Amino acid sequence: HLNGSVVDVTQGIMELTGNSQAGRSRRKEFGNFLASSKLSKRIRRTSSRSSSDNLRSTTHDSSTDSTTQSSIRPERQPSPPTSSPPTKGFLSNGKLTLRKYLSFSNRHFDRTKAREFLPFVVPVTTTSVGRISGYIAMSHVASSTLGTHDMAAHQIVFSIFCCLTPFVDALSQVAQSFVPAVFETKERGDERAAALRRTIGNFRKVGVGFGGVLLGLTACIPLIGRYFTTDSIVLDRVNGAIPGLGLFLLLHGLVCAGEGTLLGQKDLKFLRNMYAIFFFTVPAYMLRLKHRALTGAQTVGIGTMWSAFSVYNLIRTLVWNLRLAQLQRRTERGVSVQEEEEQDGR
């Protein structure tokens, strides 16, 4: 309320920003107010000062050059400053439309930069799809095979899982930033091999530390479970999934550190092939659990699913670290061969 009357803010904004006849007087009044405001005066003063400086420098340059010429060109008068404040970026183009803004232009496309990132497209995409396939398979088994209580418990466990994993997912990105600085060094000597070994070892230590932190947070689930549900049966099913979830998160730091280090060393083909295998094997095993549950051959709950999922993370941990050890031995062997060749040359 303003002076006992109701002000329709939405209608006022529509009149100021639109082209309606009813808002013409309001827009004119608002424009006069902006033109007379202190901010507009300050902008006009700054614009006028910069125009004068440019004119002064231009006049000085032209007077210097005119000594070698027979005539002097007439000075160009500066354009009077406008009342509207200057704009930068895409707002400076008054004819810009949404279609032009979203349209692709070759002028802003650097083919060289795109070619540098092109080798990472397929491995990184395969990595993401390989992870998602396991999550989808678990949710499918929980919703189509297990009971209502297991489905509710799976949603709670998966929500906690999604809240905790980003703590170590960033470790992969950090490794992708630091490892190339060591791996792409031009000098292929002992110092490079030792620095690469130390860098990988440091990331492993950080991964183990973060895994321990996540395991401690997982152990607190029985204490905070009542904030998610009051159903005692659902809480029992959630507690049954804690061992598998804890093992997965304990190893997840090592997995992310190893994966980021392999990406930093551009071992893209290996990662692409491994995640292509995981894309099929993990859902296949989850569907096998579904079949055994439907036939009554095995009692399957969310504890069984998360235990199987933790084994998948254990396999990734072993494979990543074995591959890193193989690459390190290959690097050190190359250094030894190089030193032997230098000695033979002498």
mmCIF file of C-alpha atoms in Angstrom:
data_model
loop_
_atom_site.group_PDB
_atom_site.id
_atom_site.type_symbol
_atom_site.label_atom_id
_atom_site.label_comp_id
_atom_site.label_asym_id
_atom_site.label_seq_id
_atom_site.Cartn_x
_atom_site.Cartn_y
_atom_site.Cartn_z
ATOM 1 C CA HIS A 1 0.000 0.000 0.000
ATOM 2 C CA LEU A 2 1.191 3.501 -0.817
ATOM 3 C CA ASN A 3 -0.830 6.506 0.481
ATOM 4 C CA GLY A 4 -3.813 4.283 0.999
ATOM 5 C CA SER A 5 -3.770 2.883 -2.564
ATOM 6 C CA VAL A 6 -2.543 -0.451 -3.913
ATOM 7 C CA VAL A 7 0.407 -0.398 -6.335
ATOM 8 C CA ASP A 8 0.421 -3.158 -8.937
ATOM 9 C CA VAL A 9 4.157 -3.785 -9.336
ATOM 10 C CA THR A 10 3.718 -6.399 -12.062
ATOM 11 C CA GLN A 11 1.584 -4.090 -14.178
ATOM 12 C CA GLY A 12 4.120 -1.295 -13.733
ATOM 13 C CA ILE A 13 6.981 -3.509 -14.902
ATOM 14 C CA MET A 14 4.988 -4.624 -17.938
ATOM 15 C CA GLU A 15 4.265 -1.013 -18.862
ATOM 16 C CA LEU A 16 7.932 -0.007 -18.487
ATOM 17 C CA THR A 17 9.315 -2.912 -20.510
ATOM 18 C CA GLY A 18 6.532 -3.352 -23.060
ATOM 19 C CA ASN A 19 5.221 -1.339 -25.999
ATOM 20 C CA SER A 20 1.649 -0.751 -24.872
ATOM 21 C CA GLN A 21 -0.037 2.603 -25.380
ATOM 22 C CA ALA A 22 -1.098 2.718 -21.748
ATOM 23 C CA GLY A 23 2.528 2.684 -20.544
ATOM 24 C CA ARG A 24 3.856 5.367 -22.923
ATOM 25 C CA SER A 25 3.568 8.176 -20.392
ATOM 26 C CA ARG A 26 5.061 6.015 -17.658
ATOM 27 C CA ARG A 27 8.049 5.110 -19.867
ATOM 28 C CA LYS A 28 8.587 8.748 -20.796
ATOM 29 C CA GLU A 29 8.476 9.807 -17.163
ATOM 30 C CA PHE A 30 10.880 7.029 -16.189
ATOM 31 C CA GLY A 31 13.287 8.022 -18.981
ATOM 32 C CA ASN A 32 13.266 11.657 -17.847
ATOM 33 C CA PHE A 33 13.958 10.553 -14.305
ATOM 34 C CA LEU A 34 16.971 8.486 -15.412
ATOM 35 C CA ALA A 35 18.279 11.352 -17.535
ATOM 36 C CA SER A 36 18.152 13.725 -14.559
ATOM 37 C CA SER A 37 19.534 11.318 -11.984
ATOM 38 C CA LYS A 38 23.008 11.582 -10.471
ATOM 39 C CA LEU A 39 24.102 8.261 -12.003
ATOM 40 C CA SER A 40 23.174 9.421 -15.511
ATOM 41 C CA LYS A 41 24.986 12.723 -14.996
ATOM 42 C CA ARG A 42 28.067 10.899 -13.788
ATOM 43 C CA ILE A 43 28.029 8.600 -16.837
ATOM 44 C CA ARG A 44 27.580 11.535 -19.209
ATOM 45 C CA ARG A 45 30.407 13.415 -17.479
ATOM 46 C CA THR A 46 32.729 10.401 -17.786
ATOM 47 C CA SER A 47 31.749 9.859 -21.424
ATOM 48 C CA SER A 48 32.308 13.558 -22.206
ATOM 49 C CA ARG A 49 35.711 13.550 -20.493
ATOM 50 C CA SER A 50 36.864 10.463 -22.412
ATOM 51 C CA SER A 51 35.638 11.991 -25.691
ATOM 52 C CA SER A 52 37.572 15.198 -24.954
ATOM 53 C CA ASP A 53 40.735 13.235 -24.171
ATOM 54 C CA ASN A 54 40.420 11.255 -27.391
ATOM 55 C CA LEU A 55 39.835 14.470 -29.355
ATOM 56 C CA ARG A 56 42.841 16.160 -27.721
ATOM 57 C CA SER A 57 45.141 13.247 -28.556
ATOM 58 C CA THR A 58 43.795 13.071 -32.095
ATOM 59 C CA THR A 59 44.300 16.837 -32.584
ATOM 60 C CA HIS A 60 47.857 16.616 -31.270
ATOM 61 C CA ASP A 61 48.719 13.755 -33.616
ATOM 62 C CA SER A 62 47.158 15.493 -36.597
ATOM 63 C CA SER A 63 48.986 18.753 -35.860
ATOM 64 C CA THR A 64 52.284 16.873 -35.694
ATOM 65 C CA ASP A 65 51.682 15.161 -39.003
ATOM 66 C CA SER A 66 50.488 18.374 -40.688
ATOM 67 C CA THR A 67 53.981 19.913 -40.696
ATOM 68 C CA THR A 68 54.850 17.748 -43.676
ATOM 69 C CA GLN A 69 51.592 18.476 -45.495
ATOM 70 C CA SER A 70 50.439 21.576 -47.345
ATOM 71 C CA SER A 71 47.031 21.779 -45.809
ATOM 72 C CA ILE A 72 45.373 20.858 -42.587
ATOM 73 C CA ARG A 73 42.165 18.907 -42.525
ATOM 74 C CA PRO A 74 39.317 20.465 -40.542
ATOM 75 C CA GLU A 75 38.934 19.145 -37.055
ATOM 76 C CA ARG A 76 36.089 16.788 -36.437
ATOM 77 C CA GLN A 77 33.753 17.920 -33.702
ATOM 78 C CA PRO A 78 33.013 15.322 -30.987
ATOM 79 C CA SER A 79 29.545 13.876 -30.993
ATOM 80 C CA PRO A 80 27.395 15.079 -28.128
ATOM 81 C CA PRO A 81 27.075 12.549 -25.312
ATOM 82 C CA THR A 82 23.891 10.579 -25.193
ATOM 83 C CA SER A 83 21.689 10.358 -22.166
ATOM 84 C CA SER A 84 21.604 6.556 -22.194
ATOM 85 C CA PRO A 85 24.435 4.805 -20.338
ATOM 86 C CA PRO A 86 26.943 2.818 -22.448
ATOM 87 C CA THR A 87 26.532 -0.946 -22.572
ATOM 88 C CA LYS A 88 28.976 -3.736 -23.227
ATOM 89 C CA GLY A 89 28.711 -7.327 -24.385
ATOM 90 C CA PHE A 90 25.700 -8.703 -26.194
ATOM 91 C CA LEU A 91 23.503 -5.935 -24.716
ATOM 92 C CA SER A 92 25.298 -3.367 -26.866
ATOM 93 C CA ASN A 93 23.725 -4.813 -30.011
ATOM 94 C CA GLY A 94 20.259 -3.371 -30.264
ATOM 95 C CA LYS A 95 19.307 -5.713 -33.100
ATOM 96 C CA LEU A 96 20.218 -8.860 -31.191
ATOM 97 C CA THR A 97 17.525 -11.522 -31.140
ATOM 98 C CA LEU A 98 17.293 -14.848 -29.361
ATOM 99 C CA ARG A 99 17.858 -16.662 -32.636
ATOM 100 C CA LYS A 100 21.078 -14.743 -33.324
ATOM 101 C CA TYR A 101 22.274 -15.218 -29.752
ATOM 102 C CA LEU A 102 21.827 -19.001 -29.875
ATOM 103 C CA SER A 103 23.007 -19.425 -33.464
ATOM 104 C CA PHE A 104 26.362 -21.082 -34.136
ATOM 105 C CA SER A 105 29.033 -18.880 -35.703
ATOM 106 C CA ASN A 106 32.323 -20.076 -37.153
ATOM 107 C CA ARG A 107 33.954 -16.844 -36.037
ATOM 108 C CA HIS A 108 33.708 -17.931 -32.393
ATOM 109 C CA PHE A 109 34.706 -21.570 -33.024
ATOM 110 C CA ASP A 110 38.372 -22.452 -32.566
ATOM 111 C CA ARG A 111 39.022 -25.682 -34.431
ATOM 112 C CA THR A 112 42.486 -26.040 -32.905
ATOM 113 C CA LYS A 113 41.122 -25.998 -29.347
ATOM 114 C CA ALA A 114 38.302 -28.339 -30.306
ATOM 115 C CA ARG A 115 40.829 -30.768 -31.782
ATOM 116 C CA GLU A 116 42.749 -30.796 -28.480
ATOM 117 C CA PHE A 117 39.662 -31.843 -26.494
ATOM 118 C CA LEU A 118 38.342 -34.272 -29.098
ATOM 119 C CA PRO A 119 40.296 -37.340 -27.806
ATOM 120 C CA PHE A 120 38.655 -36.909 -24.387
ATOM 121 C CA VAL A 121 35.061 -36.945 -25.644
ATOM 122 C CA VAL A 122 34.556 -40.705 -26.057
ATOM 123 C CA PRO A 123 36.455 -41.859 -22.900
ATOM 124 C CA VAL A 124 34.835 -39.299 -20.607
ATOM 125 C CA THR A 125 31.384 -39.979 -22.072
ATOM 126 C CA THR A 126 31.915 -43.731 -21.707
ATOM 127 C CA THR A 127 33.009 -43.185 -18.113
ATOM 128 C CA SER A 128 29.832 -41.292 -17.248
ATOM 129 C CA VAL A 129 27.550 -43.721 -19.071
ATOM 130 C CA GLY A 130 29.308 -46.690 -17.452
ATOM 131 C CA ARG A 131 28.608 -45.264 -14.008
ATOM 132 C CA ILE A 132 24.995 -44.388 -14.718
ATOM 133 C CA SER A 133 24.214 -47.853 -16.049
ATOM 134 C CA GLY A 134 24.932 -49.389 -12.639
ATOM 135 C CA TYR A 135 22.720 -46.894 -10.822
ATOM 136 C CA ILE A 136 19.847 -47.467 -13.250
ATOM 137 C CA ALA A 137 20.165 -51.244 -12.945
ATOM 138 C CA MET A 138 20.068 -51.084 -9.135
ATOM 139 C CA SER A 139 17.002 -48.854 -9.131
ATOM 140 C CA HIS A 140 15.290 -51.136 -11.626
ATOM 141 C CA VAL A 141 15.888 -54.225 -9.496
ATOM 142 C CA ALA A 142 14.727 -52.437 -6.345
ATOM 143 C CA SER A 143 11.519 -51.148 -7.946
ATOM 144 C CA SER A 144 10.557 -54.225 -9.948
ATOM 145 C CA THR A 145 11.628 -57.090 -7.717
ATOM 146 C CA LEU A 146 11.944 -56.061 -4.099
ATOM 147 C CA GLY A 147 9.133 -55.061 -1.797
ATOM 148 C CA THR A 148 7.909 -51.656 -0.745
ATOM 149 C CA HIS A 149 10.134 -51.492 2.316
ATOM 150 C CA ASP A 150 13.261 -52.353 0.320
ATOM 151 C CA MET A 151 12.366 -49.766 -2.280
ATOM 152 C CA ALA A 152 11.969 -47.073 0.371
ATOM 153 C CA ALA A 153 15.230 -48.114 2.024
ATOM 154 C CA HIS A 154 17.032 -48.042 -1.323
ATOM 155 C CA GLN A 155 15.877 -44.470 -1.910
ATOM 156 C CA ILE A 156 17.267 -43.411 1.477
ATOM 157 C CA VAL A 157 20.594 -45.173 0.949
ATOM 158 C CA PHE A 158 20.955 -43.856 -2.577
ATOM 159 C CA SER A 159 20.207 -40.298 -1.413
ATOM 160 C CA ILE A 160 22.936 -40.540 1.223
ATOM 161 C CA PHE A 161 25.255 -42.033 -1.387
ATOM 162 C CA CYS A 162 24.660 -39.098 -3.766
ATOM 163 C CA CYS A 163 25.378 -36.638 -0.943
ATOM 164 C CA LEU A 164 28.700 -38.257 0.034
ATOM 165 C CA THR A 165 30.302 -39.177 -3.293
ATOM 166 C CA PRO A 166 30.869 -35.569 -4.508
ATOM 167 C CA PHE A 167 33.445 -35.171 -1.712
ATOM 168 C CA VAL A 168 35.823 -37.481 -3.591
ATOM 169 C CA ASP A 169 34.581 -37.027 -7.148
ATOM 170 C CA ALA A 170 36.448 -33.715 -7.187
ATOM 171 C CA LEU A 171 39.672 -35.659 -6.519
ATOM 172 C CA SER A 172 39.550 -36.984 -10.078
ATOM 173 C CA GLN A 173 39.338 -33.455 -11.466
ATOM 174 C CA VAL A 174 42.239 -32.285 -9.302
ATOM 175 C CA ALA A 175 44.370 -35.193 -10.520
ATOM 176 C CA GLN A 176 43.540 -34.309 -14.127
ATOM 177 C CA SER A 177 44.875 -30.810 -13.428
ATOM 178 C CA PHE A 178 48.140 -31.693 -11.652
ATOM 179 C CA VAL A 179 49.326 -34.921 -13.306
ATOM 180 C CA PRO A 180 49.714 -33.523 -16.872
ATOM 181 C CA ALA A 181 52.183 -30.913 -15.603
ATOM 182 C CA VAL A 182 54.492 -33.778 -14.571
ATOM 183 C CA PHE A 183 53.617 -36.282 -17.279
ATOM 184 C CA GLU A 184 54.116 -33.888 -20.217
ATOM 185 C CA THR A 185 57.561 -32.687 -19.099
ATOM 186 C CA LYS A 186 59.994 -32.695 -22.006
ATOM 187 C CA GLU A 187 62.861 -34.164 -19.964
ATOM 188 C CA ARG A 188 62.352 -37.943 -19.835
ATOM 189 C CA GLY A 189 64.770 -38.646 -17.029
ATOM 190 C CA ASP A 190 64.880 -40.039 -13.510
ATOM 191 C CA GLU A 191 63.508 -36.828 -12.011
ATOM 192 C CA ARG A 192 60.350 -37.022 -14.116
ATOM 193 C CA ALA A 193 59.773 -40.679 -13.232
ATOM 194 C CA ALA A 194 60.336 -39.993 -9.527
ATOM 195 C CA ALA A 195 58.060 -36.944 -9.598
ATOM 196 C CA LEU A 196 55.349 -38.952 -11.320
ATOM 197 C CA ARG A 197 55.635 -41.698 -8.717
ATOM 198 C CA ARG A 198 55.420 -39.173 -5.849
ATOM 199 C CA THR A 199 52.416 -37.435 -7.400
ATOM 200 C CA ILE A 200 50.507 -40.697 -7.824
ATOM 201 C CA GLY A 201 51.430 -41.747 -4.287
ATOM 202 C CA ASN A 202 50.190 -38.445 -2.856
ATOM 203 C CA PHE A 203 46.863 -38.766 -4.625
ATOM 204 C CA ARG A 204 46.510 -42.300 -3.289
ATOM 205 C CA LYS A 205 47.100 -41.064 0.253
ATOM 206 C CA VAL A 206 44.494 -38.345 -0.181
ATOM 207 C CA GLY A 207 42.062 -40.907 -1.603
ATOM 208 C CA VAL A 208 42.564 -43.202 1.376
ATOM 209 C CA GLY A 209 42.052 -40.293 3.756
ATOM 210 C CA PHE A 210 38.822 -39.201 2.116
ATOM 211 C CA GLY A 211 37.645 -42.794 2.024
ATOM 212 C CA GLY A 212 38.155 -43.043 5.777
ATOM 213 C CA VAL A 213 36.160 -39.846 6.306
ATOM 214 C CA LEU A 214 33.286 -41.144 4.191
ATOM 215 C CA LEU A 215 33.351 -44.442 6.044
ATOM 216 C CA GLY A 216 33.020 -42.569 9.327
ATOM 217 C CA LEU A 217 30.057 -40.616 7.970
ATOM 218 C CA THR A 218 28.469 -43.847 6.773
ATOM 219 C CA ALA A 219 28.788 -45.305 10.261
ATOM 220 C CA CYS A 220 26.574 -42.457 11.501
ATOM 221 C CA ILE A 221 23.603 -43.561 9.394
ATOM 222 C CA PRO A 222 21.968 -45.574 12.231
ATOM 223 C CA LEU A 223 22.018 -42.411 14.334
ATOM 224 C CA ILE A 224 20.385 -40.190 11.706
ATOM 225 C CA GLY A 225 18.147 -42.792 10.101
ATOM 226 C CA ARG A 226 15.122 -41.721 12.128
ATOM 227 C CA TYR A 227 15.222 -38.331 10.391
ATOM 228 C CA PHE A 228 14.515 -40.042 7.072
ATOM 229 C CA THR A 229 11.743 -42.392 8.172
ATOM 230 C CA THR A 230 9.965 -43.607 11.285
ATOM 231 C CA ASP A 231 9.211 -47.065 9.880
ATOM 232 C CA SER A 232 11.245 -49.609 11.841
ATOM 233 C CA ILE A 233 11.230 -52.133 8.983
ATOM 234 C CA VAL A 234 12.639 -49.590 6.542
ATOM 235 C CA LEU A 235 15.301 -48.595 9.067
ATOM 236 C CA ASP A 236 16.333 -52.244 9.433
ATOM 237 C CA ARG A 237 16.700 -52.545 5.642
ATOM 238 C CA VAL A 238 18.754 -49.321 5.551
ATOM 239 C CA ASN A 239 21.073 -50.635 8.254
ATOM 240 C CA GLY A 240 21.448 -53.844 6.273
ATOM 241 C CA ALA A 241 22.885 -51.894 3.342
ATOM 242 C CA ILE A 242 25.474 -50.043 5.455
ATOM 243 C CA PRO A 243 28.308 -52.637 5.057
ATOM 244 C CA GLY A 244 28.104 -52.567 1.263
ATOM 245 C CA LEU A 245 27.756 -48.789 1.157
ATOM 246 C CA GLY A 246 30.655 -48.342 3.578
ATOM 247 C CA LEU A 247 32.968 -50.569 1.540
ATOM 248 C CA PHE A 248 32.059 -48.724 -1.648
ATOM 249 C CA LEU A 249 32.768 -45.290 -0.156
ATOM 250 C CA LEU A 250 35.950 -46.494 1.550
ATOM 251 C CA LEU A 251 37.397 -47.387 -1.849
ATOM 252 C CA HIS A 252 35.844 -44.548 -3.790
ATOM 253 C CA GLY A 253 38.683 -42.128 -3.020
ATOM 254 C CA LEU A 254 41.238 -44.534 -4.504
ATOM 255 C CA VAL A 255 38.991 -45.083 -7.518
ATOM 256 C CA CYS A 256 38.636 -41.360 -8.249
ATOM 257 C CA ALA A 257 42.343 -40.701 -7.673
ATOM 258 C CA GLY A 258 43.320 -43.547 -9.988
ATOM 259 C CA GLU A 259 40.821 -42.570 -12.639
ATOM 260 C CA GLY A 260 41.923 -38.920 -12.639
ATOM 261 C CA THR A 261 45.586 -39.949 -12.779
ATOM 262 C CA LEU A 262 44.954 -42.200 -15.769
ATOM 263 C CA LEU A 263 43.124 -39.370 -17.527
ATOM 264 C CA GLY A 264 46.016 -37.050 -16.678
ATOM 265 C CA GLN A 265 48.416 -39.500 -18.351
ATOM 266 C CA LYS A 266 46.044 -39.677 -21.353
ATOM 267 C CA ASP A 267 45.486 -43.404 -21.007
ATOM 268 C CA LEU A 268 42.164 -42.860 -22.734
ATOM 269 C CA LYS A 269 41.866 -46.085 -24.682
ATOM 270 C CA PHE A 270 42.241 -48.201 -21.546
ATOM 271 C CA LEU A 271 39.564 -46.270 -19.643
ATOM 272 C CA ARG A 272 37.223 -46.363 -22.626
ATOM 273 C CA ASN A 273 37.534 -50.137 -22.957
ATOM 274 C CA MET A 274 37.143 -50.807 -19.228
ATOM 275 C CA TYR A 275 34.020 -48.687 -18.851
ATOM 276 C CA ALA A 276 32.570 -50.234 -21.983
ATOM 277 C CA ILE A 277 32.950 -53.595 -20.234
ATOM 278 C CA PHE A 278 31.453 -52.277 -16.986
ATOM 279 C CA PHE A 279 28.546 -50.803 -18.938
ATOM 280 C CA PHE A 280 27.390 -54.339 -19.775
ATOM 281 C CA THR A 281 28.677 -56.457 -16.881
ATOM 282 C CA VAL A 282 27.280 -54.456 -13.943
ATOM 283 C CA PRO A 283 23.669 -54.283 -15.246
ATOM 284 C CA ALA A 284 23.945 -57.933 -16.319
ATOM 285 C CA TYR A 285 24.831 -59.010 -12.788
ATOM 286 C CA MET A 286 22.035 -56.881 -11.310
ATOM 287 C CA LEU A 287 19.543 -58.453 -13.706
ATOM 288 C CA ARG A 288 20.870 -61.845 -12.670
ATOM 289 C CA LEU A 289 20.058 -60.951 -9.065
ATOM 290 C CA LYS A 290 16.575 -60.001 -10.205
ATOM 291 C CA HIS A 291 16.119 -63.355 -11.950
ATOM 292 C CA ARG A 292 17.294 -65.311 -8.900
ATOM 293 C CA ALA A 293 14.964 -63.308 -6.653
ATOM 294 C CA LEU A 294 11.952 -63.915 -8.906
ATOM 295 C CA THR A 295 12.657 -67.637 -9.141
ATOM 296 C CA GLY A 296 13.202 -67.941 -5.393
ATOM 297 C CA ALA A 297 16.764 -69.215 -5.790
ATOM 298 C CA GLN A 298 18.140 -66.439 -3.571
ATOM 299 C CA THR A 299 16.810 -63.977 -1.052
ATOM 300 C CA VAL A 300 17.723 -60.600 -2.472
ATOM 301 C CA GLY A 301 17.522 -57.318 -0.577
ATOM 302 C CA ILE A 302 19.153 -53.940 -0.878
ATOM 303 C CA GLY A 303 21.997 -55.242 1.276
ATOM 304 C CA THR A 304 22.728 -57.815 -1.435
ATOM 305 C CA MET A 305 22.632 -55.168 -4.157
ATOM 306 C CA TRP A 306 24.937 -52.758 -2.372
ATOM 307 C CA SER A 307 27.354 -55.551 -1.501
ATOM 308 C CA ALA A 308 27.545 -56.443 -5.193
ATOM 309 C CA PHE A 309 28.008 -52.791 -6.055
ATOM 310 C CA SER A 310 30.882 -52.496 -3.581
ATOM 311 C CA VAL A 311 32.583 -55.478 -5.258
ATOM 312 C CA TYR A 312 32.350 -53.546 -8.522
ATOM 313 C CA ASN A 313 34.178 -50.636 -6.867
ATOM 314 C CA LEU A 314 36.780 -53.038 -5.457
ATOM 315 C CA ILE A 315 37.435 -54.340 -8.970
ATOM 316 C CA ARG A 316 37.834 -50.802 -10.274
ATOM 317 C CA THR A 317 40.286 -49.997 -7.481
ATOM 318 C CA LEU A 318 42.453 -53.006 -8.285
ATOM 319 C CA VAL A 319 42.345 -52.462 -12.043
ATOM 320 C CA TRP A 320 43.182 -48.730 -11.851
ATOM 321 C CA ASN A 321 46.128 -49.242 -9.491
ATOM 322 C CA LEU A 322 47.492 -52.220 -11.428
ATOM 323 C CA ARG A 323 47.356 -50.143 -14.585
ATOM 324 C CA LEU A 324 49.126 -47.237 -12.877
ATOM 325 C CA ALA A 325 51.839 -49.598 -11.645
ATOM 326 C CA GLN A 326 52.255 -50.936 -15.184
ATOM 327 C CA LEU A 327 52.566 -47.432 -16.631
ATOM 328 C CA GLN A 328 55.091 -46.471 -13.937
ATOM 329 C CA ARG A 329 57.235 -49.515 -14.701
ATOM 330 C CA ARG A 330 57.034 -48.675 -18.393
ATOM 331 C CA THR A 331 58.182 -45.107 -17.665
ATOM 332 C CA GLU A 332 61.109 -46.240 -15.524
ATOM 333 C CA ARG A 333 62.075 -48.850 -18.112
ATOM 334 C CA GLY A 334 62.137 -46.146 -20.774
ATOM 335 C CA VAL A 335 64.444 -44.058 -18.597
ATOM 336 C CA SER A 336 66.782 -47.016 -18.122
ATOM 337 C CA VAL A 337 66.893 -47.715 -21.854
ATOM 338 C CA GLN A 338 67.611 -44.045 -22.553
ATOM 339 C CA GLU A 339 70.487 -44.010 -20.055
ATOM 340 C CA GLU A 340 71.975 -47.175 -21.543
ATOM 341 C CA GLU A 341 71.814 -45.681 -25.029
ATOM 342 C CA GLU A 342 73.572 -42.519 -23.797
ATOM 343 C CA GLN A 343 76.316 -44.608 -22.173
ATOM 344 C CA ASP A 344 76.810 -46.650 -25.331
ATOM 345 C CA GLY A 345 77.027 -43.440 -27.335
ATOM 346 C CA ARG A 346 79.840 -42.201 -25.142
#
